[in-house]
Short mmCIF file of C-alpha atoms in Angstrom, two decimals:
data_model
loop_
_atom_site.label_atom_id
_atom_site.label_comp_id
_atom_site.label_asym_id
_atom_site.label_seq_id
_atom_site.Cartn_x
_atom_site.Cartn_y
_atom_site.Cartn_z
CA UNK A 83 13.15 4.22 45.50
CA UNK A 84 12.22 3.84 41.36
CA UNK A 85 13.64 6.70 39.57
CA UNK A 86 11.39 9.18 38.60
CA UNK A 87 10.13 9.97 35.25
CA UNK A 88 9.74 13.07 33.50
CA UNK A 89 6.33 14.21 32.44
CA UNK A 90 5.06 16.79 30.21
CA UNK A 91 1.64 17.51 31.71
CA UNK A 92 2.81 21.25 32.57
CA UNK A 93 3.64 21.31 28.83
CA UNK A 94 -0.24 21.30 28.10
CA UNK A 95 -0.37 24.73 29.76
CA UNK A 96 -0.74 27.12 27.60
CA UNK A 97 1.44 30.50 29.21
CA UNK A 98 4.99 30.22 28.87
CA UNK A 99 4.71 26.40 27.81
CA UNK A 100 8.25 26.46 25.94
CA UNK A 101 9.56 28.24 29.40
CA UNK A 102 7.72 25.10 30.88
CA UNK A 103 9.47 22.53 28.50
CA UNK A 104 12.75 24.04 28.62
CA UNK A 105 12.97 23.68 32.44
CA UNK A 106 11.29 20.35 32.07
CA UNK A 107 13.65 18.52 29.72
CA UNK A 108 16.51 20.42 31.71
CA UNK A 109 15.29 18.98 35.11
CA UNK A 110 15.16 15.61 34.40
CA UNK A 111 18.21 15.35 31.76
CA UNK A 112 21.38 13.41 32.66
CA UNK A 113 23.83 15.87 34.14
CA UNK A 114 27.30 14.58 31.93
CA UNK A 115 25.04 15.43 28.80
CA UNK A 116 23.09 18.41 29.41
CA UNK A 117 25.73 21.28 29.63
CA UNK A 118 25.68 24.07 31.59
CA UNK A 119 23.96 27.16 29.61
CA UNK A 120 21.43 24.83 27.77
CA UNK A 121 18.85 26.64 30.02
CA UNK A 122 19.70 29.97 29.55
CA UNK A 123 20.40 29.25 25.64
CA UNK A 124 17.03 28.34 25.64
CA UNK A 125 15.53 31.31 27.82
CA UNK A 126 17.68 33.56 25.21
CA UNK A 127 16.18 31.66 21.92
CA UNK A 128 12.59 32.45 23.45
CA UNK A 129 13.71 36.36 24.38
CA UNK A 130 14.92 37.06 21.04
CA UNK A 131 11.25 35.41 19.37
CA UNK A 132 13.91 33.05 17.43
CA UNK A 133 11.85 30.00 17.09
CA UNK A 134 14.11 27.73 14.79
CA UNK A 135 17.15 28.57 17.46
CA UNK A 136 15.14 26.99 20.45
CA UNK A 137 14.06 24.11 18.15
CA UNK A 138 17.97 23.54 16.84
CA UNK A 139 18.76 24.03 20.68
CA UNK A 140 16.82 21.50 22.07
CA UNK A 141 18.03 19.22 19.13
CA UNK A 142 21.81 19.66 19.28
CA UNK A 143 21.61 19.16 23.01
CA UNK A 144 21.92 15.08 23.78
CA UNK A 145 20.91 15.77 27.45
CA UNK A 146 17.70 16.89 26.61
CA UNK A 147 17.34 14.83 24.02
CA UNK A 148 17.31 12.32 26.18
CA UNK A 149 14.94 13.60 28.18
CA UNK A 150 12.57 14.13 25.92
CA UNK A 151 12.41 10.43 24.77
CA UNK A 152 12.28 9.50 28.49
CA UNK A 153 9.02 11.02 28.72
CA UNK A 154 6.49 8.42 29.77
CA UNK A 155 3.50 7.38 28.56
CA UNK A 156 4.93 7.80 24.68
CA UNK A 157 1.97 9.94 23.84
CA UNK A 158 3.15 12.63 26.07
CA UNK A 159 6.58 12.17 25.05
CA UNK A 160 4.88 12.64 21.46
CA UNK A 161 3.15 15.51 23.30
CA UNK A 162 6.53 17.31 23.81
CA UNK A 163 7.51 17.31 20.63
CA UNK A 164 4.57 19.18 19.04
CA UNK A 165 5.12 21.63 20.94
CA UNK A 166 8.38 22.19 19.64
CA UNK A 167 7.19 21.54 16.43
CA UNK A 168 4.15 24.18 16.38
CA UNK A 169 7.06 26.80 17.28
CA UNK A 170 7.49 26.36 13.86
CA UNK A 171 4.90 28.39 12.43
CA UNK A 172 6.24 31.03 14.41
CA UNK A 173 8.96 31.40 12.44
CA UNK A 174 9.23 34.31 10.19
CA UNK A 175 11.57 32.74 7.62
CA UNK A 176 9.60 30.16 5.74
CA UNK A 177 13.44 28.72 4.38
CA UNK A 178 14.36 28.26 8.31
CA UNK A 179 11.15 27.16 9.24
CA UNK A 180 11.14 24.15 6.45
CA UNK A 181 14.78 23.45 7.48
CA UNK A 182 14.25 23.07 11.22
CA UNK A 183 11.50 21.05 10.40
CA UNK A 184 13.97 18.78 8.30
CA UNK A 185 16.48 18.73 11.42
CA UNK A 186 13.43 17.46 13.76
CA UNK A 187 12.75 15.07 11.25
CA UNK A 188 15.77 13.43 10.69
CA UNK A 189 16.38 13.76 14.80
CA UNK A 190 13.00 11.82 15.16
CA UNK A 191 14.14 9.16 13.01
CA UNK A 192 17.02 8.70 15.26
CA UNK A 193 19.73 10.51 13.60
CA UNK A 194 22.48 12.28 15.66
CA UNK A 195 21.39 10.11 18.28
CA UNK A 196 24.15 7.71 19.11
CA UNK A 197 24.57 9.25 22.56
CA UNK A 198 20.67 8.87 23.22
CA UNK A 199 20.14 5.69 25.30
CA UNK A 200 16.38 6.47 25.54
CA UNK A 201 15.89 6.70 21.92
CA UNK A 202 12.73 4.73 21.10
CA UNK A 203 12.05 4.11 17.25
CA UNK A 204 8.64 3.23 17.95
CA UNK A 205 8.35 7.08 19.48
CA UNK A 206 9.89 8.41 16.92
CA UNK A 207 7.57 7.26 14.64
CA UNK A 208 5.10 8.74 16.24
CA UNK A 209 6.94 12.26 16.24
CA UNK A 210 7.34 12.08 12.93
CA UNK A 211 3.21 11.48 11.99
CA UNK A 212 2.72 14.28 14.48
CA UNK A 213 5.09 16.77 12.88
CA UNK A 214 4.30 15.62 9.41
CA UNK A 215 -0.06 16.64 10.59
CA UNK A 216 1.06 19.92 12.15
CA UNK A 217 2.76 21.20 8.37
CA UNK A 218 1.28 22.21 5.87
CA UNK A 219 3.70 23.12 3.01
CA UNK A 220 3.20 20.26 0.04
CA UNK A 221 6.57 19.77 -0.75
CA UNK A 222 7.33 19.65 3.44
CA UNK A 223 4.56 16.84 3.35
CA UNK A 224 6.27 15.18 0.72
CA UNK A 225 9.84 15.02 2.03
CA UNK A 226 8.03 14.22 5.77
CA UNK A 227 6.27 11.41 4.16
CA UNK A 228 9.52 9.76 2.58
CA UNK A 229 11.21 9.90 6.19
CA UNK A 230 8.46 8.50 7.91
CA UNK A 231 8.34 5.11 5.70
CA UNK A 232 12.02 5.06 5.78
CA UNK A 233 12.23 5.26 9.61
CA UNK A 234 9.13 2.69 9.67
CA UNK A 235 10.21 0.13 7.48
CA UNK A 236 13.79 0.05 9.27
CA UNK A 237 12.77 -0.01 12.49
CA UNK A 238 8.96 -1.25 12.92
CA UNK A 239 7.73 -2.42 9.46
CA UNK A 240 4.61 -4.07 11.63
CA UNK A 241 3.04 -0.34 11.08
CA UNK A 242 3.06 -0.85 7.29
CA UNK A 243 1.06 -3.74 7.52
CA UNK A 244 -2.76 -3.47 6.08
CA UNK A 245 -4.99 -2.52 8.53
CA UNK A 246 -2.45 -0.45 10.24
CA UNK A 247 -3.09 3.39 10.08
CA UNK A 248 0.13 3.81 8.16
CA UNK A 249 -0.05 0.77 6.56
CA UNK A 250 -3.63 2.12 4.92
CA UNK A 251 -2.72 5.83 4.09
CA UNK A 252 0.59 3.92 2.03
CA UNK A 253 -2.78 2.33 -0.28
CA UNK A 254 -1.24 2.94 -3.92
CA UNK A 255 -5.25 4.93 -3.87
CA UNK A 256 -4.54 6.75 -0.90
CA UNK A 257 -0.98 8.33 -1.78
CA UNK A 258 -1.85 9.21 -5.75
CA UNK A 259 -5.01 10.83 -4.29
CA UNK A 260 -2.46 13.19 -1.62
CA UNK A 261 0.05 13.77 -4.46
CA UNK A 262 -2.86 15.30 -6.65
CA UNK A 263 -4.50 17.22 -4.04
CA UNK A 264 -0.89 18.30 -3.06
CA UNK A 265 -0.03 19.45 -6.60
CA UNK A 266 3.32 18.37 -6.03
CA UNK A 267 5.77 18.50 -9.11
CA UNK A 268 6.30 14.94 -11.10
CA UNK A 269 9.76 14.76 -9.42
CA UNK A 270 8.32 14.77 -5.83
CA UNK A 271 5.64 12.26 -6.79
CA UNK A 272 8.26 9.91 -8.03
CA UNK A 273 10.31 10.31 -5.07
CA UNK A 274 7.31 9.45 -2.68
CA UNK A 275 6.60 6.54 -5.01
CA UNK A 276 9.93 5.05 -4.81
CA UNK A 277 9.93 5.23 -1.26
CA UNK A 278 6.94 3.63 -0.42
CA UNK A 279 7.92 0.75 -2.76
CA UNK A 280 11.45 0.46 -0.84
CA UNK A 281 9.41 0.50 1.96
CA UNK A 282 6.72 -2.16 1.03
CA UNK A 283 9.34 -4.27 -0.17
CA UNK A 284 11.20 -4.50 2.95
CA UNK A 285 8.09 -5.41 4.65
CA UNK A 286 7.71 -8.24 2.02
CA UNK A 287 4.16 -8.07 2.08
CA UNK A 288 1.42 -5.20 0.88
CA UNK A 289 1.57 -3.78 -2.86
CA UNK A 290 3.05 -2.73 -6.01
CA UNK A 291 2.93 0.65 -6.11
CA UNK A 292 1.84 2.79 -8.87
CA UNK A 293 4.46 2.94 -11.72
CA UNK A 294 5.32 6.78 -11.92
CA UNK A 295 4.52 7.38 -15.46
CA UNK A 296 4.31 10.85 -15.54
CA UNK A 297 0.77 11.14 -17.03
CA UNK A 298 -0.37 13.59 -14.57
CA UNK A 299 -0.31 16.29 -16.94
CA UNK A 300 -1.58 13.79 -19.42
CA UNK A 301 1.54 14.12 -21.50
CA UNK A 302 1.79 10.63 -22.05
CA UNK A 303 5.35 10.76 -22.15
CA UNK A 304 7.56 8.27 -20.46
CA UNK A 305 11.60 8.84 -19.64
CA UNK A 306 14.02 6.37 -18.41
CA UNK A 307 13.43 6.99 -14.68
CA UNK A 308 9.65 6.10 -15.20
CA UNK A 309 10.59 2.79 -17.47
CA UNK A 310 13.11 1.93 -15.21
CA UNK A 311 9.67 2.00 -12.43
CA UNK A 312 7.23 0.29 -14.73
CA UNK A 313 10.01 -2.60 -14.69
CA UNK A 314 10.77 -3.11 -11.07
CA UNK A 315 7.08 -2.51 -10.98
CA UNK A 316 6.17 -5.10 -13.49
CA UNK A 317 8.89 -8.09 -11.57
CA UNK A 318 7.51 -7.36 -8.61
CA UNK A 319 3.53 -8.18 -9.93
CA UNK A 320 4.97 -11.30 -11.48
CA UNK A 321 7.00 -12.39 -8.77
CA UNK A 322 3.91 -12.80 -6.49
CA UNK A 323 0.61 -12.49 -9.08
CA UNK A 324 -1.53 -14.25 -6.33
CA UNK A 325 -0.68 -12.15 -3.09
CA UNK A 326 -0.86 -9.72 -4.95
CA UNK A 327 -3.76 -9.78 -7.21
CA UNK A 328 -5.64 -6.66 -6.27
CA UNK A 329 -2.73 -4.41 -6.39
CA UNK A 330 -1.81 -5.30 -10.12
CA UNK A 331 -5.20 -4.43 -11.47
CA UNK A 332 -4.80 -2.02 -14.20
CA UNK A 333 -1.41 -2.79 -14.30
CA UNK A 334 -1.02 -2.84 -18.08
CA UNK A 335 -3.11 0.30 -18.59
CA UNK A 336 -0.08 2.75 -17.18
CA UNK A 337 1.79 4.84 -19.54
CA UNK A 338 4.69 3.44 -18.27
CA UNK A 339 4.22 -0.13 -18.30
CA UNK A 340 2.37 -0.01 -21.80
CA UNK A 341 6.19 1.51 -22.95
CA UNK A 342 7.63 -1.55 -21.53
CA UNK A 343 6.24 -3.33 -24.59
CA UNK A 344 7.94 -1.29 -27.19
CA UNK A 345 11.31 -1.30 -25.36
CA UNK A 346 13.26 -4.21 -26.76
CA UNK A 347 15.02 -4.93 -23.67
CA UNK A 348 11.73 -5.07 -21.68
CA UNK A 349 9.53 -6.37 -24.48
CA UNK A 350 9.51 -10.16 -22.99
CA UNK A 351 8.83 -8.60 -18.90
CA UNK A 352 5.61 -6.42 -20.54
CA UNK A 353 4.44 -9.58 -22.52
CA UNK A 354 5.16 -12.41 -19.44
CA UNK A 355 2.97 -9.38 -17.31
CA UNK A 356 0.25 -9.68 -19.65
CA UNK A 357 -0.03 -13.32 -19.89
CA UNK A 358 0.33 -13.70 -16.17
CA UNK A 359 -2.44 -10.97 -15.57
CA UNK A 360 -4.70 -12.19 -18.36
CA UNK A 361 -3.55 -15.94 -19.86
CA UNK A 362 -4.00 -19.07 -18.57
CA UNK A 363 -1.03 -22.00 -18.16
CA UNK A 364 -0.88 -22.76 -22.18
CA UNK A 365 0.19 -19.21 -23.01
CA UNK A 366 2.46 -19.59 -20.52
CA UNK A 367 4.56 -22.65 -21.13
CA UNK A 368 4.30 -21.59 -24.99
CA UNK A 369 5.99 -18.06 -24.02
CA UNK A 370 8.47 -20.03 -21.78
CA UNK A 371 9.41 -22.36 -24.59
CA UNK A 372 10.01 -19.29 -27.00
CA UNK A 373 11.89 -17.27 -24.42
CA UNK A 374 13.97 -19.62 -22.21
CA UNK A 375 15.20 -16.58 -20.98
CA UNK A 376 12.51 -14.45 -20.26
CA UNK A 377 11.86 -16.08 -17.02
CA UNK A 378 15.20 -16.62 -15.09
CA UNK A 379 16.44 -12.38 -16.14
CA UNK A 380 13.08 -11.10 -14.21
CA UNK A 381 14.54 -13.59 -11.40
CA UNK A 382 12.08 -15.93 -11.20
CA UNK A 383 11.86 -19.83 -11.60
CA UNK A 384 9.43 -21.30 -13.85
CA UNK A 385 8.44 -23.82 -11.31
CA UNK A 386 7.18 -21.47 -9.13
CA UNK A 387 5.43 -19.57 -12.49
CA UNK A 388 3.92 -23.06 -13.41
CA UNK A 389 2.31 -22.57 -9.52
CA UNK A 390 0.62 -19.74 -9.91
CA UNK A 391 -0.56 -19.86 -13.78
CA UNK A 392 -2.29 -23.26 -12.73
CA UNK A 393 -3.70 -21.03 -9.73
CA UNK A 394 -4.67 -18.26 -12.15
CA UNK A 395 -5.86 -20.40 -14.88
CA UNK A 396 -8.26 -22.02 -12.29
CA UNK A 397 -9.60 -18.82 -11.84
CA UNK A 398 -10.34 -18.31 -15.25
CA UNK A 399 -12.03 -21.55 -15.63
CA UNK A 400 -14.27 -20.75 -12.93
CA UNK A 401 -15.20 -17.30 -14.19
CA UNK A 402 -16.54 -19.45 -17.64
CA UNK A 403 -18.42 -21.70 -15.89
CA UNK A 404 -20.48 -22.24 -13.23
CA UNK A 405 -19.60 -26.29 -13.07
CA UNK A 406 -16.84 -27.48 -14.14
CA UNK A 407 -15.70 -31.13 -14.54
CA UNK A 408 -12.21 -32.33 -12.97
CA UNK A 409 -11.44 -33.39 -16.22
CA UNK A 410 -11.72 -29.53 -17.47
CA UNK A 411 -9.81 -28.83 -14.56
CA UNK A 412 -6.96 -31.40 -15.27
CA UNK A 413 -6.55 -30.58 -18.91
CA UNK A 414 -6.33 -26.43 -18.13
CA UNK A 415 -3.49 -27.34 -15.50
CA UNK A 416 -1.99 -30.10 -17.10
CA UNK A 417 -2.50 -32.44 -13.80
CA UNK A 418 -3.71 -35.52 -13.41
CA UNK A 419 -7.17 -36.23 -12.31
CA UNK A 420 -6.22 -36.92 -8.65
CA UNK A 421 -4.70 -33.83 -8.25
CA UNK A 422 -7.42 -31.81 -9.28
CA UNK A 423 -9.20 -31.46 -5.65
CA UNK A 424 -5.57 -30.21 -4.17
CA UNK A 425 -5.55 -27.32 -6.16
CA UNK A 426 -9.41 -26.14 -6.15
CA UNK A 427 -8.20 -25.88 -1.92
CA UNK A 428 -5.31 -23.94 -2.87
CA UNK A 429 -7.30 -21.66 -4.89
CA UNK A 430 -9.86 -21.39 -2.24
CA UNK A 431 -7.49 -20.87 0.53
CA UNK A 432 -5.77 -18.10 -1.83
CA UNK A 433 -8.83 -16.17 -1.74
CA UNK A 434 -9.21 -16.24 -5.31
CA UNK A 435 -11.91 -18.88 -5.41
CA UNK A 436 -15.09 -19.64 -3.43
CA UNK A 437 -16.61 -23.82 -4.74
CA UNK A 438 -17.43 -26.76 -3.82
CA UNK A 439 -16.60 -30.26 -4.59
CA UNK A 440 -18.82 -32.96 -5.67
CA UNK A 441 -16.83 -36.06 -5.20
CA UNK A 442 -19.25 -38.59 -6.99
CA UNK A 443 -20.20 -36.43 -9.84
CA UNK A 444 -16.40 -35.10 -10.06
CA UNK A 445 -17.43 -31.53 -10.53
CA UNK A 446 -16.75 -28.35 -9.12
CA UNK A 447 -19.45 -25.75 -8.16
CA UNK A 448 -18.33 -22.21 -8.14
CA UNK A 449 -20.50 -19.73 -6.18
CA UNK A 450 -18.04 -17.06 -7.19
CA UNK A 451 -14.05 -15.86 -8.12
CA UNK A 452 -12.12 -13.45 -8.33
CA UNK A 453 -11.98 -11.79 -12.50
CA UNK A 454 -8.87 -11.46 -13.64
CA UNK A 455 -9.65 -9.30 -16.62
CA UNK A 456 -12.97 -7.15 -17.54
CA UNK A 457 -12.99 -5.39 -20.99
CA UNK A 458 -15.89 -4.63 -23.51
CA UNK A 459 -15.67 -8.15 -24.42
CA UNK A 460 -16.67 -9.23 -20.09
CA UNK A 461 -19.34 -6.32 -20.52
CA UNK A 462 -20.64 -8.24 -23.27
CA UNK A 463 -20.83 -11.21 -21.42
CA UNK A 464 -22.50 -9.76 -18.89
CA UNK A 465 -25.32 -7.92 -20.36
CA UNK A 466 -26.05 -10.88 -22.05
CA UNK A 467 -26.55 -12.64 -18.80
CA UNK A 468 -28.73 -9.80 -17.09
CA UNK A 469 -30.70 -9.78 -20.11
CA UNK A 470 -31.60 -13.59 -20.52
CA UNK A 471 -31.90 -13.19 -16.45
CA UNK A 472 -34.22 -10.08 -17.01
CA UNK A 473 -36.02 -12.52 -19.38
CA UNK A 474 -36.36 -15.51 -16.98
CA UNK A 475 -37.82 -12.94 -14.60
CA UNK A 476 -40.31 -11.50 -17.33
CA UNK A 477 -41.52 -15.12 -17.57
CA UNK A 478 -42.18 -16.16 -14.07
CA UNK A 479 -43.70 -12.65 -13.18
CA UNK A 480 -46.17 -13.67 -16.51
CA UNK A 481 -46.74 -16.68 -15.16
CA UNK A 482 -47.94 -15.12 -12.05
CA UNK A 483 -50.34 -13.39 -13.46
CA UNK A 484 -52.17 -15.69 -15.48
CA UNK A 485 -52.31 -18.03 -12.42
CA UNK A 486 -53.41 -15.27 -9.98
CA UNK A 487 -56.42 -14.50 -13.14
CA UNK A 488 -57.22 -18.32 -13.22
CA UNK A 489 -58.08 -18.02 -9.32
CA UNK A 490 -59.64 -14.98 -9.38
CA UNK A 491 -62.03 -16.98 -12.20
CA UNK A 492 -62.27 -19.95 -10.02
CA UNK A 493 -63.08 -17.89 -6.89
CA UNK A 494 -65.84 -16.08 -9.17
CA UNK A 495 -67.63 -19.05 -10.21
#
């Protein structure tokens, strides 16, 4: 006969639901782990109104910690935990209420649970998004935030990925946009920040997050702690400029990273970041040449720089012409002729680049690419181009006319 599994549909029910639980997690915990008064503990806690004793209770009590995390499917088991967690704002102490939050959190995340052979990361998780929804204190959020990308990016970095829930609320947009509406302190904001790049770059993949500058209060000002994020900001954009082209828009705008340029020790990083976001492979190998050193102390290799300024420099080819020759093509990335074709594919295949080839005229036609930098000088460019296109338009719409007259004559006569 299959062992049975605990369920907490009699948790849903409204009158004497922690009674419910209690008996619940008590009923189906392993005996050698649950203790002997954990029941009437519990029926005490709920007596005496002492919400944060229940909660620390049920937490300091492996047996039905274990049963909890037994509960099957995980939503229920997720279920379970709310309720503990909504006892919460039944607390009359906000200090014990924000601390026994703090405790569920970190037992969530697994710790304190050695003894817990039903622990489930992926469940934990969950408890953690569910008690970070149900509180509403900003600095709580804060601090709840930080544990959940911890936990995730230890245990199941998949949920970080883009196009994951998690993954898209971690958007460098998303989590500036909470911090302000928040009205957190500078202090908190940096500590979110931090965490979500830890967390990012353990996942390898998604995006540099915003360097915390402090410029919330539009001081301007920039301390060590935010220089010392502008450059582990600013490595990690030119580490990876194509994977990460999106994310290092604006880049060079921040408070923080602009200071990187009148830093001595970081003026080479801020000026290799500008000529990676906005140069092309010439600026390159002539910064290279003039700073052998530049390079190889922001840990990268210049082969693989070479790589993506020819990728980049493409890019910027394309965005200055609508046809360009191979020959163009070969002198911008110093390659030979032959090569040319090879790289337009990697460009394409990058997402930075949408062409064709014509292989008898030796030409490439862009239909469109990715701009790598748009200041008054591109807004120039571009009215020009609306207003000679505005002018075309003028012309054939003239034309028009005086045909549609000259058959209205015709028809006449």
């Amino acid at each position: 006969m299959a062992e049975s599994r605990p369920s907490s549909t009699l948790v849903n029910v409204a009158e004497h639901a922690e009674l419910r639980l209690v008996q619940l997690l008590a009923d189906s915990a392993p005996a050698n782990l649950l203790g002997p008064s954990f029941a009437s503990d519990c029926e005490s806690r709920i007596a005496s109104a002492d919400a944060a004793g229940l909660i620390r209770t049920v937490l300091g009590n492996a047996g039905a910690m274990t049963s909890l995390f037994s509960i099957e499917p995980a939503d229920e088991a997720v279920s379970a935990f709310s309720l503990l967690a909504a006892l919460l704002d039944r607390e009359s102490d906000p200090a014990s209420a924000r601390s026994a939050a703090s405790e569920m959190a970190d037992a969530a995340a697994g710790r304190g649970q050695s003894k817990n052979a039903a622990y489930d990361a992926s469940k934990g998780a969950s408890m953690l998004c569910a008690l970070y929804n149900l509180r509403s204190d900003p600095s709580e959020k804060c601090a709840l935030l930080r544990k959940i990308v911890a936990h995730v990016s230890s245990t199941c970095p998949d949920l970080l990925q883009p196009g994951r829930p998690l993954g898209d609320a971690l958007d460098s947009g998303n989590v500036t946009k909470m911090l302000e509406g928040w009205g957190v302190d500078r202090a908190e904001k940096r500590a979110v920040y931090r965490t979500a790049a830890e967390g990012v770059r353990r996942l390898k993949a998604a995006e540099v997050p915003p360097a915390p500058c402090g410029d919330d209060e539009n001081s301007g000002e920039v301390d060590v702690e935010a220089l010392g994020a502008a450059k582990d900001a600013a490595v990690g954009a030119v580490s990876d400029p194509v994977t990460l082209f999106d994310e290092q828009r604006g880049m060079l705008s921040l408070p923080a990273v602009v200071a990187l340029g009148g830093s001595p020790s970081t003026k080479s990083l801020y000026e290799l970041l500008r000529i990676i976001q906005e140069g092309k492979l010439d600026d390159f190998e002539s910064f290279a040449s003039s700073n052998p050193s530049a390079v190889t102390d922001a840990g990268l290799s210049r082969e693989t720089c070479v790589r993506h300024m020819r990728l980049l420099s493409l890019c910027s080819l394309a965005a200055e012409h609508e046809e360009i020759p191979y020959s163009a093509i070969g002198s911008t990335l110093r390659v030979d002729d032959a090569e040319v074709e090879s790289w337009v594919i990697s460009a394409v295949s990058s997402g930075l680049l949408v062409a064709k080839m014509d292989q008898l005229q030796k030409v490439v036609l862009v239909e469109r690419c990715v701009v790598r930098k748009f200041g008054q000088e591109q807004w120039g460019d571009l009215k020009g181009r609306l207003d000679a296109w505005k002018k075309n338009v003028g012309g054939i719409l003239r034309g028009l006319e005086q045909s549609q007259a000259t058959a209205q004559q015709v028809t006449t006569q």
